[in-house]
C-alpha cells in the first residue's frame, strides 16, 4: 500500500482534468443519494443478492442507469478499516483481486498512474485500465477510467464514502492496450459504490450504481439486462464487509504470540476462495 505508480507520465493539465472529473463524480453521488437533489425517475426492478434494484433513464443515453441498495451495520472501527482499505493505492495484483471478487469476466487490468494519494484524508485517485470478456462471438471490452475514493460528507451533513469510476477519453494514455489486441473500447459513464450514513446510528446504506455503453453491435435490451444484474454488487459488498468484520473479530480474540501462521480455513474458508485477511 502507498506505492505511487507512474507507468504513464501525466502533465499538470491532465492531472487537473482528472481531478475535475473526480469532483464531478462526487457531486453526482451527493445528488444521487439526496431525495431533494436526485432528478432520476427510478423504477423498481426486483432484488439481486439481497439488494433492491432500480432502473432509470438518463438524458442523452439509451443505456439505463442502474442502482442497487442495501443497508449494513458499520461501527466506527469498521468504518476506519473500510476507508483505509478503499483508499489505499493499488498495485496491479491488488486491482485484479479487488475487481475479480465482484466481476468474474475480468481478463486483465493495470494501474497506469497514481494521480493523487493522501492516506490521512483519506483520498485516492488512480488512472486504471481493464478488459472484460464478452459472450462469443462478441469481442472483449476494454476501458480506460479514472478511479476515485474519498471519505466526505453528503448534502445532509452525514458522512459518505465513495469509490467511483468514469471513462477517460484519451487513448494515447494507454495506446499499447486496446487496438493492437482487438478489444472494443467501451464507455463507462459512471460505476462504483457509495456508502452513506443513515439517520439510524451505526446503519449505513450501500448504493451501487452503473451506467455503461459497451459500444459495438450489442442489442440495447441485453445491455440493460446485464447492467441490472450488476446492481446486485451492493449485496456482494455487504457480504464482503460482514466477512471482513467476522475475520477481524476472530483475529482480535487470538492470544498474542510472537509468531502465528493463519490459514485460510481458520479465518473464513471455504477452500478455493480468496483469503479474507492476509498477515
C-alpha positions as protocol buffer text, in pm:
chain_id: "A"
residue {
  index: 1
  type: UNK
  ca { x: 0 y: 0 z: 0 }
}
residue {
  index: 2
  type: UNK
  ca { x: 110 y: 355 z: -63 }
}
residue {
  index: 3
  type: UNK
  ca { x: 312 y: 272 z: -371 }
}
residue {
  index: 4
  type: UNK
  ca { x: 298 y: 558 z: -622 }
}
residue {
  index: 5
  type: UNK
  ca { x: 273 y: 427 z: -978 }
}
residue {
  index: 6
  type: UNK
  ca { x: 387 y: 627 z: -1279 }
}
residue {
  index: 7
  type: UNK
  ca { x: 368 y: 399 z: -1582 }
}
residue {
  index: 8
  type: UNK
  ca { x: 211 y: 695 z: -1761 }
}
residue {
  index: 9
  type: UNK
  ca { x: 356 y: 1042 z: -1711 }
}
residue {
  index: 10
  type: UNK
  ca { x: 70 y: 1290 z: -1667 }
}
residue {
  index: 11
  type: UNK
  ca { x: 110 y: 1661 z: -1728 }
}
residue {
  index: 12
  type: UNK
  ca { x: -16 y: 1910 z: -1471 }
}
residue {
  index: 13
  type: UNK
  ca { x: -307 y: 1991 z: -1702 }
}
residue {
  index: 14
  type: UNK
  ca { x: -401 y: 1624 z: -1733 }
}
residue {
  index: 15
  type: UNK
  ca { x: -386 y: 1574 z: -1357 }
}
residue {
  index: 16
  type: UNK
  ca { x: -608 y: 1877 z: -1302 }
}
residue {
  index: 17
  type: UNK
  ca { x: -853 y: 1750 z: -1565 }
}
residue {
  index: 18
  type: UNK
  ca { x: -876 y: 1410 z: -1393 }
}
residue {
  index: 19
  type: UNK
  ca { x: -928 y: 1572 z: -1054 }
}
residue {
  index: 20
  type: UNK
  ca { x: -1212 y: 1779 z: -1203 }
}
residue {
  index: 21
  type: UNK
  ca { x: -1372 y: 1458 z: -1329 }
}
residue {
  index: 22
  type: UNK
  ca { x: -1346 y: 1312 z: -978 }
}
residue {
  index: 23
  type: UNK
  ca { x: -1501 y: 1621 z: -820 }
}
residue {
  index: 24
  type: UNK
  ca { x: -1788 y: 1590 z: -1069 }
}
residue {
  index: 25
  type: UNK
  ca { x: -1840 y: 1223 z: -979 }
}
residue {
  index: 26
  type: UNK
  ca { x: -1859 y: 1309 z: -609 }
}
residue {
  index: 27
  type: UNK
  ca { x: -2116 y: 1585 z: -673 }
}
residue {
  index: 28
  type: UNK
  ca { x: -2325 y: 1343 z: -881 }
}
residue {
  index: 29
  type: UNK
  ca { x: -2304 y: 1091 z: -597 }
}
residue {
  index: 30
  type: UNK
  ca { x: -2425 y: 1353 z: -350 }
}
residue {
  index: 31
  type: UNK
  ca { x: -2722 y: 1425 z: -577 }
}
residue {
  index: 32
  type: UNK
  ca { x: -2795 y: 1056 z: -626 }
}
residue {
  index: 33
  type: UNK
  ca { x: -2839 y: 986 z: -254 }
}
residue {
  index: 34
  type: UNK
  ca { x: -3027 y: 1309 z: -183 }
}
residue {
  index: 35
  type: UNK
  ca { x: -3407 y: 1289 z: -208 }
}
residue {
  index: 36
  type: UNK
  ca { x: -3424 y: 1659 z: -290 }
}
residue {
  index: 37
  type: UNK
  ca { x: -3146 y: 1670 z: -549 }
}
residue {
  index: 38
  type: UNK
  ca { x: -3192 y: 1337 z: -730 }
}
residue {
  index: 39
  type: UNK
  ca { x: -3391 y: 1400 z: -1050 }
}
residue {
  index: 40
  type: UNK
  ca { x: -3396 y: 1041 z: -1178 }
}
residue {
  index: 41
  type: UNK
  ca { x: -3730 y: 862 z: -1206 }
}
residue {
  index: 42
  type: UNK
  ca { x: -3637 y: 527 z: -1057 }
}
residue {
  index: 43
  type: UNK
  ca { x: -3841 y: 216 z: -1139 }
}
residue {
  index: 44
  type: UNK
  ca { x: -3819 y: -90 z: -907 }
}
residue {
  index: 45
  type: UNK
  ca { x: -3665 y: -395 z: -1074 }
}
residue {
  index: 46
  type: UNK
  ca { x: -3669 y: -668 z: -808 }
}
residue {
  index: 47
  type: UNK
  ca { x: -3379 y: -779 z: -590 }
}
residue {
  index: 48
  type: UNK
  ca { x: -3037 y: -928 z: -664 }
}
residue {
  index: 49
  type: UNK
  ca { x: -2809 y: -1065 z: -388 }
}
residue {
  index: 50
  type: UNK
  ca { x: -3039 y: -906 z: -130 }
}
residue {
  index: 51
  type: UNK
  ca { x: -3008 y: -560 z: -284 }
}
residue {
  index: 52
  type: UNK
  ca { x: -3308 y: -365 z: -410 }
}
residue {
  index: 53
  type: UNK
  ca { x: -3258 y: -284 z: -779 }
}
residue {
  index: 54
  type: UNK
  ca { x: -3391 y: 30 z: -952 }
}
residue {
  index: 55
  type: UNK
  ca { x: -3358 y: 143 z: -1313 }
}
residue {
  index: 56
  type: UNK
  ca { x: -3381 y: 493 z: -1459 }
}
residue {
  index: 57
  type: UNK
  ca { x: -3340 y: 651 z: -1799 }
}
residue {
  index: 58
  type: UNK
  ca { x: -3061 y: 903 z: -1831 }
}
residue {
  index: 59
  type: UNK
  ca { x: -3084 y: 1209 z: -2050 }
}
residue {
  index: 60
  type: UNK
  ca { x: -2887 y: 1173 z: -2372 }
}
residue {
  index: 61
  type: UNK
  ca { x: -2836 y: 796 z: -2347 }
}
residue {
  index: 62
  type: UNK
  ca { x: -3045 y: 490 z: -2428 }
}
residue {
  index: 63
  type: UNK
  ca { x: -2850 y: 281 z: -2175 }
}
residue {
  index: 64
  type: UNK
  ca { x: -3032 y: 279 z: -1843 }
}
residue {
  index: 65
  type: UNK
  ca { x: -2874 y: 376 z: -1515 }
}
residue {
  index: 66
  type: UNK
  ca { x: -2885 y: 104 z: -1252 }
}
residue {
  index: 67
  type: UNK
  ca { x: -2891 y: 144 z: -875 }
}
residue {
  index: 68
  type: UNK
  ca { x: -2867 y: -131 z: -615 }
}
residue {
  index: 69
  type: UNK
  ca { x: -2926 y: -53 z: -246 }
}
residue {
  index: 70
  type: UNK
  ca { x: -2884 y: -245 z: 78 }
}
residue {
  index: 71
  type: UNK
  ca { x: -2832 y: -146 z: 444 }
}
residue {
  index: 72
  type: UNK
  ca { x: -2549 y: -274 z: 663 }
}
residue {
  index: 73
  type: UNK
  ca { x: -2427 y: -221 z: 1019 }
}
residue {
  index: 74
  type: UNK
  ca { x: -2092 y: -38 z: 1023 }
}
residue {
  index: 75
  type: UNK
  ca { x: -1931 y: 52 z: 1355 }
}
residue {
  index: 76
  type: UNK
  ca { x: -1674 y: 330 z: 1384 }
}
residue {
  index: 77
  type: UNK
  ca { x: -1383 y: 83 z: 1392 }
}
residue {
  index: 78
  type: UNK
  ca { x: -1525 y: -88 z: 1084 }
}
residue {
  index: 79
  type: UNK
  ca { x: -1554 y: 247 z: 903 }
}
residue {
  index: 80
  type: UNK
  ca { x: -1189 y: 330 z: 965 }
}
residue {
  index: 81
  type: UNK
  ca { x: -1088 y: -14 z: 839 }
}
residue {
  index: 82
  type: UNK
  ca { x: -1314 y: 18 z: 531 }
}
residue {
  index: 83
  type: UNK
  ca { x: -1196 y: 370 z: 444 }
}
residue {
  index: 84
  type: UNK
  ca { x: -831 y: 277 z: 482 }
}
residue {
  index: 85
  type: UNK
  ca { x: -881 y: -27 z: 260 }
}
residue {
  index: 86
  type: UNK
  ca { x: -1072 y: 152 z: -17 }
}
residue {
  index: 87
  type: UNK
  ca { x: -838 y: 450 z: -21 }
}
residue {
  index: 88
  type: UNK
  ca { x: -512 y: 255 z: -31 }
}
residue {
  index: 89
  type: UNK
  ca { x: -313 y: 285 z: -352 }
}
residue {
  index: 90
  type: UNK
  ca { x: -347 y: -36 z: -553 }
}
residue {
  index: 91
  type: UNK
  ca { x: -90 y: -237 z: -737 }
}
residue {
  index: 92
  type: UNK
  ca { x: -189 y: -430 z: -1050 }
}
residue {
  index: 93
  type: UNK
  ca { x: -226 y: -751 z: -848 }
}
residue {
  index: 94
  type: UNK
  ca { x: -443 y: -584 z: -583 }
}
residue {
  index: 95
  type: UNK
  ca { x: -663 y: -426 z: -851 }
}
residue {
  index: 96
  type: UNK
  ca { x: -713 y: -766 z: -1017 }
}
residue {
  index: 97
  type: UNK
  ca { x: -813 y: -923 z: -686 }
}
residue {
  index: 98
  type: UNK
  ca { x: -1048 y: -637 z: -597 }
}
residue {
  index: 99
  type: UNK
  ca { x: -1235 y: -640 z: -930 }
}
residue {
  index: 100
  type: UNK
  ca { x: -1227 y: -1018 z: -961 }
}
residue {
  index: 101
  type: UNK
  ca { x: -1420 y: -1055 z: -636 }
}
residue {
  index: 102
  type: UNK
  ca { x: -1728 y: -892 z: -791 }
}
residue {
  index: 103
  type: UNK
  ca { x: -1677 y: -945 z: -1167 }
}
residue {
  index: 104
  type: UNK
  ca { x: -1555 y: -1286 z: -1289 }
}
residue {
  index: 105
  type: UNK
  ca { x: -1540 y: -1163 z: -1650 }
}
residue {
  index: 106
  type: UNK
  ca { x: -1219 y: -968 z: -1577 }
}
residue {
  index: 107
  type: UNK
  ca { x: -943 y: -1075 z: -1819 }
}
residue {
  index: 108
  type: UNK
  ca { x: -666 y: -830 z: -1741 }
}
residue {
  index: 109
  type: UNK
  ca { x: -609 y: -494 z: -1573 }
}
residue {
  index: 110
  type: UNK
  ca { x: -338 y: -244 z: -1492 }
}
residue {
  index: 111
  type: UNK
  ca { x: -276 y: 64 z: -1279 }
}
residue {
  index: 112
  type: UNK
  ca { x: -125 y: 325 z: -1510 }
}
residue {
  index: 113
  type: UNK
  ca { x: -72 y: 616 z: -1272 }
}
residue {
  index: 114
  type: UNK
  ca { x: -135 y: 736 z: -919 }
}
residue {
  index: 115
  type: UNK
  ca { x: -282 y: 1082 z: -971 }
}
residue {
  index: 116
  type: UNK
  ca { x: -335 y: 1173 z: -604 }
}
residue {
  index: 117
  type: UNK
  ca { x: -287 y: 977 z: -283 }
}
residue {
  index: 118
  type: UNK
  ca { x: -342 y: 1105 z: 70 }
}
residue {
  index: 119
  type: UNK
  ca { x: -386 y: 831 z: 334 }
}
residue {
  index: 120
  type: UNK
  ca { x: -465 y: 1087 z: 605 }
}
residue {
  index: 121
  type: UNK
  ca { x: -776 y: 1233 z: 441 }
}
residue {
  index: 122
  type: UNK
  ca { x: -820 y: 957 z: 308 }
}
residue {
  index: 123
  type: UNK
  ca { x: -835 y: 1021 z: -70 }
}
residue {
  index: 124
  type: UNK
  ca { x: -710 y: 826 z: -370 }
}
residue {
  index: 125
  type: UNK
  ca { x: -720 y: 893 z: -745 }
}
residue {
  index: 126
  type: UNK
  ca { x: -571 y: 647 z: -993 }
}
residue {
  index: 127
  type: UNK
  ca { x: -572 y: 605 z: -1371 }
}
residue {
  index: 128
  type: UNK
  ca { x: -664 y: 243 z: -1443 }
}
residue {
  index: 129
  type: UNK
  ca { x: -728 y: 12 z: -1738 }
}
residue {
  index: 130
  type: UNK
  ca { x: -915 y: -319 z: -1756 }
}
residue {
  index: 131
  type: UNK
  ca { x: -1053 y: -561 z: -2015 }
}
residue {
  index: 132
  type: UNK
  ca { x: -1353 y: -790 z: -1969 }
}
residue {
  index: 133
  type: UNK
  ca { x: -1463 y: -1095 z: -2164 }
}
residue {
  index: 134
  type: UNK
  ca { x: -1791 y: -1098 z: -2355 }
}
residue {
  index: 135
  type: UNK
  ca { x: -2003 y: -1393 z: -2474 }
}
residue {
  index: 136
  type: UNK
  ca { x: -1893 y: -1525 z: -2818 }
}
residue {
  index: 137
  type: UNK
  ca { x: -1886 y: -1402 z: -3086 }
}
residue {
  index: 138
  type: UNK
  ca { x: -1852 y: -1062 z: -2919 }
}
residue {
  index: 139
  type: UNK
  ca { x: -1505 y: -914 z: -2874 }
}
residue {
  index: 140
  type: UNK
  ca { x: -1374 y: -836 z: -2523 }
}
residue {
  index: 141
  type: UNK
  ca { x: -1445 y: -483 z: -2397 }
}
residue {
  index: 142
  type: UNK
  ca { x: -1169 y: -271 z: -2250 }
}
residue {
  index: 143
  type: UNK
  ca { x: -1197 y: 54 z: -2059 }
}
residue {
  index: 144
  type: UNK
  ca { x: -965 y: 332 z: -1950 }
}
residue {
  index: 145
  type: UNK
  ca { x: -1100 y: 505 z: -1641 }
}
residue {
  index: 146
  type: UNK
  ca { x: -1016 y: 732 z: -1354 }
}
residue {
  index: 147
  type: UNK
  ca { x: -1087 y: 567 z: -1017 }
}
residue {
  index: 148
  type: UNK
  ca { x: -1158 y: 787 z: -717 }
}
residue {
  index: 149
  type: UNK
  ca { x: -1209 y: 706 z: -349 }
}
residue {
  index: 150
  type: UNK
  ca { x: -1288 y: 967 z: -87 }
}
residue {
  index: 151
  type: UNK
  ca { x: -1435 y: 997 z: 262 }
}
residue {
  index: 152
  type: UNK
  ca { x: -1653 y: 1309 z: 258 }
}
residue {
  index: 153
  type: UNK
  ca { x: -1996 y: 1447 z: 352 }
}
residue {
  index: 154
  type: UNK
  ca { x: -2337 y: 1415 z: 186 }
}
residue {
  index: 155
  type: UNK
  ca { x: -2567 y: 1715 z: 134 }
}
residue {
  index: 156
  type: UNK
  ca { x: -2740 y: 1648 z: 467 }
}
residue {
  index: 157
  type: UNK
  ca { x: -2406 y: 1662 z: 652 }
}
residue {
  index: 158
  type: UNK
  ca { x: -2384 y: 1289 z: 717 }
}
residue {
  index: 159
  type: UNK
  ca { x: -2071 y: 1103 z: 619 }
}
residue {
  index: 160
  type: UNK
  ca { x: -2031 y: 917 z: 294 }
}
residue {
  index: 161
  type: UNK
  ca { x: -1751 y: 709 z: 148 }
}
residue {
  index: 162
  type: UNK
  ca { x: -1734 y: 687 z: -231 }
}
residue {
  index: 163
  type: UNK
  ca { x: -1547 y: 456 z: -467 }
}
residue {
  index: 164
  type: UNK
  ca { x: -1633 y: 563 z: -822 }
}
residue {
  index: 165
  type: UNK
  ca { x: -1503 y: 522 z: -1177 }
}
residue {
  index: 166
  type: UNK
  ca { x: -1561 y: 707 z: -1505 }
}
residue {
  index: 167
  type: UNK
  ca { x: -1410 y: 665 z: -1851 }
}
residue {
  index: 168
  type: UNK
  ca { x: -1125 y: 885 z: -1968 }
}
residue {
  index: 169
  type: UNK
  ca { x: -1141 y: 963 z: -2341 }
}
residue {
  index: 170
  type: UNK
  ca { x: -772 y: 971 z: -2417 }
}
residue {
  index: 171
  type: UNK
  ca { x: -649 y: 659 z: -2597 }
}
residue {
  index: 172
  type: UNK
  ca { x: -294 y: 795 z: -2602 }
}
residue {
  index: 173
  type: UNK
  ca { x: -270 y: 727 z: -2226 }
}
residue {
  index: 174
  type: UNK
  ca { x: -283 y: 352 z: -2292 }
}
residue {
  index: 175
  type: UNK
  ca { x: -201 y: 324 z: -2661 }
}
residue {
  index: 176
  type: UNK
  ca { x: -44 y: -20 z: -2621 }
}
residue {
  index: 177
  type: UNK
  ca { x: -355 y: -177 z: -2468 }
}
residue {
  index: 178
  type: UNK
  ca { x: -654 y: -153 z: -2700 }
}
residue {
  index: 179
  type: UNK
  ca { x: -633 y: -152 z: -3079 }
}
residue {
  index: 180
  type: UNK
  ca { x: -345 y: -396 z: -3108 }
}
residue {
  index: 181
  type: UNK
  ca { x: -538 y: -653 z: -2904 }
}
residue {
  index: 182
  type: UNK
  ca { x: -864 y: -627 z: -3097 }
}
residue {
  index: 183
  type: UNK
  ca { x: -1066 y: -503 z: -2799 }
}
residue {
  index: 184
  type: UNK
  ca { x: -1369 y: -277 z: -2829 }
}
residue {
  index: 185
  type: UNK
  ca { x: -1331 y: 39 z: -2618 }
}
residue {
  index: 186
  type: UNK
  ca { x: -1644 y: 67 z: -2402 }
}
residue {
  index: 187
  type: UNK
  ca { x: -1757 y: 387 z: -2233 }
}
residue {
  index: 188
  type: UNK
  ca { x: -1816 y: 388 z: -1861 }
}
residue {
  index: 189
  type: UNK
  ca { x: -2029 y: 690 z: -1771 }
}
residue {
  index: 190
  type: UNK
  ca { x: -2025 y: 601 z: -1402 }
}
residue {
  index: 191
  type: UNK
  ca { x: -1976 y: 295 z: -1187 }
}
residue {
  index: 192
  type: UNK
  ca { x: -1900 y: 225 z: -826 }
}
residue {
  index: 193
  type: UNK
  ca { x: -2022 y: 228 z: -471 }
}
residue {
  index: 194
  type: UNK
  ca { x: -2143 y: 490 z: -227 }
}
residue {
  index: 195
  type: UNK
  ca { x: -2153 y: 418 z: 147 }
}
residue {
  index: 196
  type: UNK
  ca { x: -2395 y: 664 z: 310 }
}
residue {
  index: 197
  type: UNK
  ca { x: -2450 y: 712 z: 682 }
}
residue {
  index: 198
  type: UNK
  ca { x: -2824 y: 692 z: 764 }
}
residue {
  index: 199
  type: UNK
  ca { x: -3026 y: 854 z: 1041 }
}
residue {
  index: 200
  type: UNK
  ca { x: -3011 y: 525 z: 1236 }
}
residue {
  index: 201
  type: UNK
  ca { x: -2695 y: 506 z: 1447 }
}
residue {
  index: 202
  type: UNK
  ca { x: -2444 y: 259 z: 1307 }
}
residue {
  index: 203
  type: UNK
  ca { x: -2650 y: 180 z: 996 }
}
residue {
  index: 204
  type: UNK
  ca { x: -2509 y: 270 z: 655 }
}
residue {
  index: 205
  type: UNK
  ca { x: -2665 y: 231 z: 311 }
}
residue {
  index: 206
  type: UNK
  ca { x: -2458 y: 80 z: 33 }
}
residue {
  index: 207
  type: UNK
  ca { x: -2557 y: 220 z: -307 }
}
residue {
  index: 208
  type: UNK
  ca { x: -2402 y: 62 z: -615 }
}
residue {
  index: 209
  type: UNK
  ca { x: -2451 y: 249 z: -942 }
}
residue {
  index: 210
  type: UNK
  ca { x: -2356 y: 174 z: -1302 }
}
residue {
  index: 211
  type: UNK
  ca { x: -2422 y: 324 z: -1644 }
}
residue {
  index: 212
  type: UNK
  ca { x: -2224 y: 170 z: -1926 }
}
residue {
  index: 213
  type: UNK
  ca { x: -2223 y: 178 z: -2306 }
}
residue {
  index: 214
  type: UNK
  ca { x: -2033 y: -132 z: -2426 }
}
residue {
  index: 215
  type: UNK
  ca { x: -2028 y: 3 z: -2783 }
}
residue {
  index: 216
  type: UNK
  ca { x: -2034 y: -230 z: -3082 }
}
residue {
  index: 217
  type: UNK
  ca { x: -2336 y: -424 z: -3208 }
}
residue {
  index: 218
  type: UNK
  ca { x: -2499 y: -537 z: -2885 }
}
residue {
  index: 219
  type: UNK
  ca { x: -2879 y: -511 z: -2855 }
}
residue {
  index: 220
  type: UNK
  ca { x: -2977 y: -242 z: -2605 }
}
residue {
  index: 221
  type: UNK
  ca { x: -3206 y: -478 z: -2411 }
}
residue {
  index: 222
  type: UNK
  ca { x: -2908 y: -708 z: -2348 }
}
residue {
  index: 223
  type: UNK
  ca { x: -2702 y: -414 z: -2221 }
}
residue {
  index: 224
  type: UNK
  ca { x: -2974 y: -307 z: -1978 }
}
residue {
  index: 225
  type: UNK
  ca { x: -3039 y: -665 z: -1863 }
}
residue {
  index: 226
  type: UNK
  ca { x: -2674 y: -726 z: -1774 }
}
residue {
  index: 227
  type: UNK
  ca { x: -2644 y: -386 z: -1608 }
}
residue {
  index: 228
  type: UNK
  ca { x: -2947 y: -457 z: -1389 }
}
residue {
  index: 229
  type: UNK
  ca { x: -2776 y: -768 z: -1252 }
}
residue {
  index: 230
  type: UNK
  ca { x: -2467 y: -562 z: -1168 }
}
residue {
  index: 231
  type: UNK
  ca { x: -2676 y: -365 z: -921 }
}
residue {
  index: 232
  type: UNK
  ca { x: -2653 y: -677 z: -705 }
}
residue {
  index: 233
  type: UNK
  ca { x: -2292 y: -582 z: -633 }
}
residue {
  index: 234
  type: UNK
  ca { x: -2433 y: -380 z: -343 }
}
residue {
  index: 235
  type: UNK
  ca { x: -2531 y: -709 z: -181 }
}
residue {
  index: 236
  type: UNK
  ca { x: -2191 y: -859 z: -263 }
}
residue {
  index: 237
  type: UNK
  ca { x: -2019 y: -564 z: -95 }
}
residue {
  index: 238
  type: UNK
  ca { x: -2232 y: -615 z: 216 }
}
residue {
  index: 239
  type: UNK
  ca { x: -2133 y: -981 z: 229 }
}
residue {
  index: 240
  type: UNK
  ca { x: -1765 y: -889 z: 196 }
}
residue {
  index: 241
  type: UNK
  ca { x: -1794 y: -633 z: 476 }
}
residue {
  index: 242
  type: UNK
  ca { x: -1955 y: -884 z: 711 }
}
residue {
  index: 243
  type: UNK
  ca { x: -1691 y: -1144 z: 626 }
}
residue {
  index: 244
  type: UNK
  ca { x: -1411 y: -899 z: 699 }
}
residue {
  index: 245
  type: UNK
  ca { x: -1578 y: -792 z: 1023 }
}
residue {
  index: 246
  type: UNK
  ca { x: -1609 y: -1154 z: 1135 }
}
residue {
  index: 247
  type: UNK
  ca { x: -1247 y: -1225 z: 1042 }
}
residue {
  index: 248
  type: UNK
  ca { x: -1118 y: -920 z: 1231 }
}
residue {
  index: 249
  type: UNK
  ca { x: -1323 y: -1021 z: 1536 }
}
residue {
  index: 250
  type: UNK
  ca { x: -1179 y: -1373 z: 1528 }
}
residue {
  index: 251
  type: UNK
  ca { x: -823 y: -1246 z: 1492 }
}
residue {
  index: 252
  type: UNK
  ca { x: -869 y: -993 z: 1772 }
}
residue {
  index: 253
  type: UNK
  ca { x: -970 y: -1274 z: 2010 }
}
residue {
  index: 254
  type: UNK
  ca { x: -650 y: -1471 z: 1948 }
}
residue {
  index: 255
  type: UNK
  ca { x: -376 y: -1462 z: 2214 }
}
residue {
  index: 256
  type: UNK
  ca { x: -69 y: -1254 z: 2144 }
}
residue {
  index: 257
  type: UNK
  ca { x: 202 y: -1475 z: 2001 }
}
residue {
  index: 258
  type: UNK
  ca { x: 548 y: -1391 z: 1881 }
}
residue {
  index: 259
  type: UNK
  ca { x: 473 y: -1573 z: 1558 }
}
residue {
  index: 260
  type: UNK
  ca { x: 149 y: -1704 z: 1413 }
}
residue {
  index: 261
  type: UNK
  ca { x: 54 y: -1884 z: 1097 }
}
residue {
  index: 262
  type: UNK
  ca { x: -300 y: -1811 z: 981 }
}
residue {
  index: 263
  type: UNK
  ca { x: -450 y: -2040 z: 719 }
}
residue {
  index: 264
  type: UNK
  ca { x: -748 y: -1961 z: 501 }
}
residue {
  index: 265
  type: UNK
  ca { x: -977 y: -2213 z: 669 }
}
residue {
  index: 266
  type: UNK
  ca { x: -910 y: -2051 z: 1008 }
}
residue {
  index: 267
  type: UNK
  ca { x: -1031 y: -1707 z: 909 }
}
residue {
  index: 268
  type: UNK
  ca { x: -1326 y: -1782 z: 692 }
}
residue {
  index: 269
  type: UNK
  ca { x: -1285 y: -2056 z: 426 }
}
residue {
  index: 270
  type: UNK
  ca { x: -1426 y: -2235 z: 241 }
}
residue {
  index: 271
  type: UNK
  ca { x: -1130 y: -2364 z: 47 }
}
residue {
  index: 272
  type: UNK
  ca { x: -1086 y: -2223 z: -303 }
}
residue {
  index: 273
  type: UNK
  ca { x: -1194 y: -1873 z: -207 }
}
residue {
  index: 274
  type: UNK
  ca { x: -976 y: -1568 z: -173 }
}
residue {
  index: 275
  type: UNK
  ca { x: -843 y: -1530 z: 185 }
}
residue {
  index: 276
  type: UNK
  ca { x: -1036 y: -1267 z: 376 }
}
residue {
  index: 277
  type: UNK
  ca { x: -736 y: -1143 z: 574 }
}
residue {
  index: 278
  type: UNK
  ca { x: -368 y: -1162 z: 487 }
}
residue {
  index: 279
  type: UNK
  ca { x: -99 y: -1142 z: 755 }
}
